[in-house]
Coordinates of C-alpha atoms and ligand atoms in Angstrom, one line a residue:
M18 CA -22.4 12.8 2.4
R19 CA -26.1 13.5 3.1
A20 CA -27.0 16.7 4.8
H21 CA -28.1 14.9 8.0
Q22 CA -24.9 12.9 8.3
R23 CA -22.3 14.3 10.7
P24 CA -18.7 14.4 9.6
V25 CA -16.6 11.3 10.4
R26 CA -14.2 12.3 13.2
V27 CA -10.7 11.1 12.3
V28 CA -7.4 11.0 14.2
V29 CA -4.0 10.2 12.7
A30 CA -1.5 8.1 14.6
G31 CA 2.1 8.9 13.6
A32 CA 2.9 12.4 12.4
G33 CA 6.0 11.4 10.5
V34 CA 6.6 11.8 6.8
F35 CA 3.6 9.8 5.6
G36 CA 1.3 10.7 8.6
R37 CA 1.7 14.3 7.6
H38 CA 0.2 13.5 4.2
H39 CA -2.7 11.9 5.9
L40 CA -3.1 15.0 8.1
R41 CA -2.9 17.3 5.1
V42 CA -5.5 15.3 3.0
L43 CA -7.9 15.0 5.9
R44 CA -7.7 18.7 6.5
E45 CA -8.3 19.4 2.8
L46 CA -11.3 17.1 2.8
E47 CA -12.6 18.8 5.9
T48 CA -12.2 22.2 4.4
A49 CA -13.9 21.1 1.2
G50 CA -16.9 19.8 3.3
L51 CA -16.4 16.2 2.2
G52 CA -17.6 14.6 5.3
T53 CA -14.7 14.5 7.7
A54 CA -13.3 16.4 10.7
L55 CA -9.6 16.1 11.6
V56 CA -9.8 16.0 15.4
A57 CA -6.3 15.0 16.7
A58 CA -3.1 13.2 16.2
V59 CA -0.8 11.0 18.2
E60 CA 3.0 11.5 17.9
P61 CA 5.5 10.6 20.6
D62 CA 8.3 12.6 19.1
P63 CA 8.0 16.1 20.8
V64 CA 9.4 18.1 17.9
R65 CA 7.1 16.4 15.3
A66 CA 4.2 16.7 17.8
R67 CA 4.7 20.4 18.2
E68 CA 5.0 20.9 14.4
A69 CA 1.9 19.0 13.6
A70 CA -0.1 20.8 16.4
A71 CA 1.0 24.1 15.0
Q72 CA 0.4 23.3 11.4
F73 CA -3.0 21.7 11.7
A74 CA -4.3 23.4 14.9
I75 CA -5.2 20.1 16.6
P76 CA -4.3 18.5 19.9
V77 CA -1.4 16.1 19.4
F78 CA -1.0 13.4 22.1
A79 CA 2.1 11.5 23.1
G80 CA 0.3 8.1 23.1
I81 CA -2.9 6.3 22.4
E82 CA -3.9 6.2 26.0
E83 CA -3.7 10.0 26.3
L84 CA -5.8 10.4 23.1
L85 CA -8.5 8.1 24.5
A86 CA -8.5 9.8 27.9
A87 CA -9.3 13.1 26.2
N88 CA -12.8 11.9 25.2
L89 CA -12.8 13.5 21.7
N90 CA -15.1 10.7 20.4
P91 CA -13.2 9.9 17.3
D92 CA -14.9 7.5 14.8
A93 CA -11.9 6.4 12.8
A94 CA -8.1 6.6 12.6
C95 CA -5.3 6.6 10.0
V96 CA -2.4 4.6 11.4
A97 CA 0.9 5.8 9.9
V98 CA 3.4 4.6 12.6
P99 CA 6.4 2.5 11.7
T100 CA 5.3 -1.0 10.6
V101 CA 6.7 -2.7 13.7
H102 CA 4.3 -0.7 15.8
H103 CA 1.2 -1.2 13.6
H104 CA -0.2 -4.0 15.7
A105 CA 0.2 -2.3 19.1
V106 CA -1.3 1.0 17.9
A107 CA -4.1 -0.6 15.7
S108 CA -5.2 -3.1 18.4
A109 CA -5.5 -0.3 21.0
L110 CA -7.6 1.8 18.6
L111 CA -9.8 -1.2 17.6
A112 CA -10.4 -1.9 21.3
A113 CA -11.6 1.6 21.6
G114 CA -14.1 1.0 18.7
L115 CA -12.5 3.0 15.9
D116 CA -12.5 2.1 12.2
L117 CA -9.0 1.9 10.8
L118 CA -7.0 2.7 7.7
V119 CA -3.7 1.1 8.5
E120 CA -0.7 1.9 6.4
K121 CA 0.8 -0.9 4.4
P122 CA 2.0 -3.5 5.2
L123 CA -1.0 -4.3 7.5
A124 CA 1.4 -5.6 10.2
A125 CA 4.9 -7.0 10.6
S126 CA 3.9 -10.6 10.9
L127 CA 1.0 -12.9 9.9
A128 CA 0.2 -13.6 13.6
E129 CA -0.2 -9.8 14.1
A130 CA -2.2 -9.4 10.9
D131 CA -4.5 -12.3 11.9
D132 CA -5.0 -10.8 15.4
L133 CA -6.0 -7.4 13.9
I134 CA -8.4 -9.1 11.5
R135 CA -10.0 -11.1 14.4
R136 CA -10.3 -8.0 16.6
A137 CA -11.8 -6.0 13.7
E138 CA -14.4 -8.7 13.0
E139 CA -15.3 -9.0 16.7
K140 CA -15.8 -5.3 17.0
K141 CA -17.4 -5.1 13.6
R142 CA -14.9 -2.4 12.6
I143 CA -13.6 -1.4 9.2
L144 CA -9.9 -2.5 8.8
Q145 CA -8.5 -1.2 5.5
P146 CA -4.8 -1.8 4.7
G147 CA -3.2 1.3 3.0
H148 CA -2.4 -0.2 -0.4
L149 CA -2.2 3.2 -1.9
E150 CA -1.4 2.1 -5.5
R151 CA -4.9 0.6 -5.8
F152 CA -6.1 4.1 -5.9
N153 CA -3.5 5.4 -8.4
P154 CA -5.6 6.8 -11.2
A155 CA -3.5 4.8 -13.7
V156 CA -4.4 1.6 -11.9
L157 CA -8.0 2.5 -11.8
A158 CA -7.9 3.2 -15.5
V159 CA -6.5 -0.2 -16.2
E160 CA -9.0 -2.2 -14.2
P161 CA -11.7 -2.2 -17.0
Q162 CA -9.0 -3.2 -19.5
L163 CA -8.0 -6.4 -17.6
T164 CA -8.3 -9.6 -19.6
R165 CA -6.1 -12.6 -18.6
P166 CA -2.7 -11.3 -17.6
M167 CA -0.1 -14.1 -17.8
F168 CA 3.2 -12.3 -17.4
F169 CA 4.0 -9.3 -15.2
E170 CA 7.2 -7.2 -15.0
A171 CA 7.3 -4.8 -12.0
H172 CA 10.0 -2.3 -11.3
R173 CA 10.0 -0.1 -8.2
L174 CA 13.3 1.7 -7.7
S175 CA 13.9 4.6 -5.3
V176 CA 16.9 6.5 -4.0
F177 CA 18.1 5.8 -0.4
T178 CA 16.5 7.7 2.5
P179 CA 16.9 6.7 6.1
R180 CA 13.2 5.9 6.4
S181 CA 11.2 2.7 6.9
L182 CA 14.4 0.9 7.8
D183 CA 12.5 -1.1 10.4
V184 CA 11.5 -3.4 7.5
D185 CA 13.3 -4.6 4.3
V186 CA 12.6 -3.4 0.8
V187 CA 10.1 -6.2 0.3
L188 CA 7.8 -4.9 3.1
D189 CA 8.7 -1.3 2.4
L190 CA 8.3 -1.0 -1.5
M191 CA 7.7 -4.3 -3.2
I192 CA 4.5 -5.0 -1.2
H193 CA 2.8 -2.3 -3.4
D194 CA 3.4 -4.4 -6.5
L195 CA 2.7 -7.7 -4.8
D196 CA -0.7 -6.4 -3.8
I197 CA -1.5 -5.1 -7.3
V198 CA -0.3 -8.3 -9.1
L199 CA -2.3 -10.5 -6.6
A200 CA -5.4 -8.4 -7.4
F201 CA -4.8 -8.6 -11.2
A202 CA -3.6 -12.3 -11.4
R203 CA -6.4 -13.7 -9.2
S204 CA -4.8 -17.0 -8.6
P205 CA -3.0 -18.7 -5.6
V206 CA 0.8 -18.6 -5.6
R207 CA 2.5 -21.8 -6.6
E208 CA 6.2 -21.0 -6.4
V209 CA 8.5 -18.2 -5.2
R210 CA 12.1 -17.7 -6.2
A211 CA 14.0 -14.7 -4.8
V212 CA 17.3 -13.1 -4.2
G213 CA 17.9 -10.1 -1.9
L214 CA 20.9 -8.2 -0.7
P215 CA 21.5 -5.6 2.0
I216 CA 23.5 -2.7 0.5
L217 CA 23.2 0.4 2.7
S218 CA 21.1 -0.9 5.6
P219 CA 21.4 -4.1 7.6
K220 CA 18.2 -5.4 5.9
V221 CA 17.6 -6.4 2.2
D222 CA 17.7 -3.2 0.2
I223 CA 17.4 -4.7 -3.3
A224 CA 15.4 -7.7 -4.3
N225 CA 14.5 -9.6 -7.4
V226 CA 11.6 -12.1 -7.2
R227 CA 9.9 -14.5 -9.5
V228 CA 6.4 -15.7 -8.6
E229 CA 4.5 -18.4 -10.4
F230 CA 0.8 -18.7 -9.9
E231 CA -1.4 -21.8 -10.1
S232 CA -2.9 -20.4 -13.2
G233 CA 0.5 -20.5 -14.9
C234 CA 0.8 -16.7 -14.7
V235 CA 4.4 -15.6 -13.9
A236 CA 5.4 -12.3 -12.3
N237 CA 8.9 -10.8 -12.0
F238 CA 9.4 -8.1 -9.4
T239 CA 12.5 -5.9 -8.9
A240 CA 12.5 -3.5 -5.9
S241 CA 15.4 -1.3 -4.8
R242 CA 15.7 1.5 -2.2
V243 CA 19.3 2.2 -3.1
S244 CA 18.9 3.2 -6.7
T245 CA 20.3 6.3 -8.5
E246 CA 16.9 6.8 -10.2
R247 CA 13.2 6.6 -9.4
V248 CA 11.1 4.2 -11.4
R249 CA 7.7 2.8 -10.6
K250 CA 6.4 0.8 -13.5
L251 CA 4.3 -2.3 -14.1
R252 CA 4.1 -4.0 -17.5
F253 CA 2.0 -7.0 -18.2
F254 CA 1.1 -9.3 -21.1
A255 CA -2.1 -11.2 -21.8
P256 CA -2.8 -13.1 -24.9
R257 CA -2.9 -10.4 -27.6
Q258 CA -2.6 -7.6 -25.1
Y259 CA 0.2 -5.5 -23.6
V260 CA -0.4 -3.0 -20.8
S261 CA 2.1 -0.6 -19.4
I262 CA 1.5 1.4 -16.2
D263 CA 3.7 4.2 -15.1
Y264 CA 2.6 4.8 -11.5
A265 CA 4.6 8.0 -11.0
R266 CA 3.5 9.6 -14.3
R267 CA 0.0 8.1 -13.9
D268 CA 0.2 7.0 -17.5
V269 CA -1.2 3.9 -19.1
L270 CA -0.6 2.4 -22.6
V271 CA -2.6 -0.6 -23.8
I272 CA -1.5 -2.3 -27.1
R273 CA -3.9 -4.9 -28.6
I274 CA -3.1 -7.3 -31.4
D275 CA -6.2 -7.4 -33.6
S276 CA -6.4 -10.4 -35.9
A277 CA -6.0 -9.2 -39.5
P278 CA -8.2 -11.5 -41.6
A279 CA -6.9 -10.1 -44.9
G280 CA -3.2 -9.5 -44.3
P281 CA -0.3 -11.7 -43.2
A282 CA 0.5 -9.6 -40.1
P283 CA -1.8 -8.9 -37.2
G284 CA -2.7 -5.3 -36.7
L285 CA -1.5 -3.4 -33.6
S286 CA -3.9 -1.0 -31.9
F287 CA -2.5 1.6 -29.4
H288 CA -4.9 2.9 -26.8
K289 CA -4.3 5.3 -24.0
P290 CA -7.2 4.9 -21.5
E291 CA -8.2 8.2 -20.0
V292 CA -6.6 8.7 -16.6
T293 CA -8.6 11.0 -14.3
P294 CA -6.1 13.1 -12.4
A295 CA -6.4 12.8 -8.6
E296 CA -4.1 12.2 -5.7
P297 CA -4.1 8.5 -4.7
L298 CA -4.1 9.2 -1.0
R299 CA -7.2 11.5 -1.3
L300 CA -9.0 8.7 -3.2
E301 CA -7.9 6.1 -0.7
I302 CA -9.1 8.2 2.3
L303 CA -12.4 9.1 0.5
S304 CA -13.0 5.4 -0.1
F305 CA -12.2 4.6 3.5
L306 CA -14.6 7.3 4.7
E307 CA -17.3 5.9 2.4
S308 CA -16.8 2.4 4.0
V309 CA -17.0 4.0 7.5
R310 CA -20.3 5.7 6.6
T311 CA -21.9 2.8 4.7
R312 CA -20.4 -0.1 6.7
R313 CA -19.6 -1.7 3.3
P314 CA -16.3 -3.6 3.1
P315 CA -13.4 -1.4 1.9
K316 CA -12.2 -1.5 -1.7
V317 CA -9.0 -3.2 -0.4
T318 CA -9.9 -5.7 2.3
A319 CA -7.9 -6.7 5.3
L320 CA -7.7 -10.2 3.9
E321 CA -6.1 -8.8 0.7
G322 CA -3.6 -6.9 3.0
R323 CA -2.9 -10.2 4.7
A324 CA -2.4 -12.0 1.3
A325 CA 0.2 -9.4 0.2
L326 CA 1.9 -9.7 3.6
A327 CA 1.9 -13.5 3.4
L328 CA 3.6 -13.4 0.0
A329 CA 6.1 -10.8 1.2
L330 CA 7.0 -13.0 4.2
D331 CA 7.3 -16.0 1.9
I332 CA 9.7 -14.0 -0.3
Q333 CA 11.7 -13.1 2.8
S334 CA 12.2 -16.7 3.7
V335 CA 13.1 -17.7 0.2
M336 CA 15.7 -14.9 0.1
A337 CA 17.1 -16.1 3.4
A338 CA 17.4 -19.6 2.1
H339 CA 19.1 -18.3 -1.0
A340 CA 21.6 -16.2 1.2
Q341 CA 22.4 -19.4 3.1
R342 CA 23.0 -21.4 -0.1
A343 CA 25.1 -18.6 -1.6
G344 CA 27.2 -18.2 1.6
L345 CA 26.1 -14.7 2.1
A346 CA 25.3 -14.9 5.8
D347 CA 28.3 -12.7 6.8
F348 CA 27.2 -10.1 4.3
F349 CA 23.8 -9.9 6.0
R350 CA 25.5 -9.3 9.4
S351 CA 27.8 -6.6 8.2
Ligands
NAD30 N1 1.4 4.0 1.3 C1 2.6 4.5 1.0 O1 2.9 4.7 -0.2 C2 3.6 4.7 2.1 C3 4.7 5.5 1.9 C4 5.6 5.7 3.0 C5 5.3 5.1 4.2 N2 4.2 4.3 4.3 C6 4.0 3.6 5.6 O2 3.6 4.6 6.6 C7 4.1 4.2 7.9 C8 5.0 5.3 8.4 O3 6.1 5.6 7.5 P1 6.8 7.0 7.5 O4 7.7 7.0 6.4 O5 5.9 8.1 7.7 O6 7.7 6.8 8.8 P2 8.3 7.9 9.8 O7 9.3 7.3 10.6 O8 8.6 9.2 9.0 O9 7.0 8.3 10.7 C9 6.5 7.4 11.7 C10 6.0 8.3 12.9 O10 5.4 7.5 13.8 C11 5.7 7.9 15.1 N3 5.4 6.8 16.1 C12 6.2 5.8 16.5 N4 5.6 5.1 17.4 C13 4.3 5.6 17.5 C14 3.2 5.3 18.3 N5 3.2 4.2 19.1 N6 2.1 6.0 18.2 C15 2.1 7.1 17.4 N7 3.2 7.5 16.6 C16 4.3 6.7 16.7 C17 7.2 8.2 15.0 O11 7.6 9.1 16.0 C18 7.3 8.9 13.6 O12 7.1 10.3 13.7 C19 4.9 2.9 7.6 O13 4.1 1.8 7.9 C20 5.2 2.9 6.1 O14 5.3 1.6 5.6 C21 3.4 4.1 3.3

């Protein structure tokens, strides 16, 4: 931030589990003089509202209308309300002229996502979907290593918590990997095959998906929110290259096959790209604030958020068709 620039005034909508992280990071950036001021939050739950007000010493309003009536002149907002409320909250904030970082998935339906994109364009506002893993230092370290990935294997397993149950595991967890693979594969989707089952919630809790791209690239995704272990890994193969990313450990391994002109066997070279340690949410919010200041498009655009959502919704309909074929409709209602 240049000396003459005033800090970007940010509010957080939703002081739940993830909204608290936004509040914490914004306060850390404010304290470090990194160009932001945390001015308020919106949280309808009175207990959470009181806790956030006390912890961050900010006014916490019960709704967007109350926030806007308070004339605090916010420039931007982080939206961390349940996905089913993203559209209502984000559209009200866009109407008030705020730039937005909206948690993933961008919205609950394509119609809602398109409406937010249209409103943001009309108002010339930044609309960044919160695809956090793009800012994972391990992913950032892999970007320069990308060649021509043709086969992806993504695993994202977590233990059950009664959160984000307004959506299924595809919109809750798999969407992170869908976004990363779409960004790495850079090809339109040709075909989706998918199976998903509800286990502990009424919605799909575990899913396995195969996506084939027009380029011929294939990606397998497994996501579970009812696992006994926590795994967040992406492995992919390109001709003569293997890359393994452990999102949680923020660790990357690249293996290359170098042609060995003299010997019968090709040589393997192991490479661990340097991963600069940093909290992904801090990098994501810093990147958002940079877009707010410079008016340049965000690193993750709203159209990319829409593409990840479109693929997630396709997967849901393929899973529903599979459930019909397999006679699992009763299982889904139980
Ligand atoms: N990027 C990530 O890795 C990541 C991780 C977890 C959650 N998320 C996303 O963050 C969002 C919130 O998830 P969470 O786990 O914090 O949920 P949560 O239920 O813990 O918190 C949501 C909060 O929003 C509040 N809320 C509901 N309606 C509101 C409204 N109209 N205005 C303001 N606040 C409202 C609720 O009272 C609740 O406190 C979801 O979209 C989820 O997908 C992202």
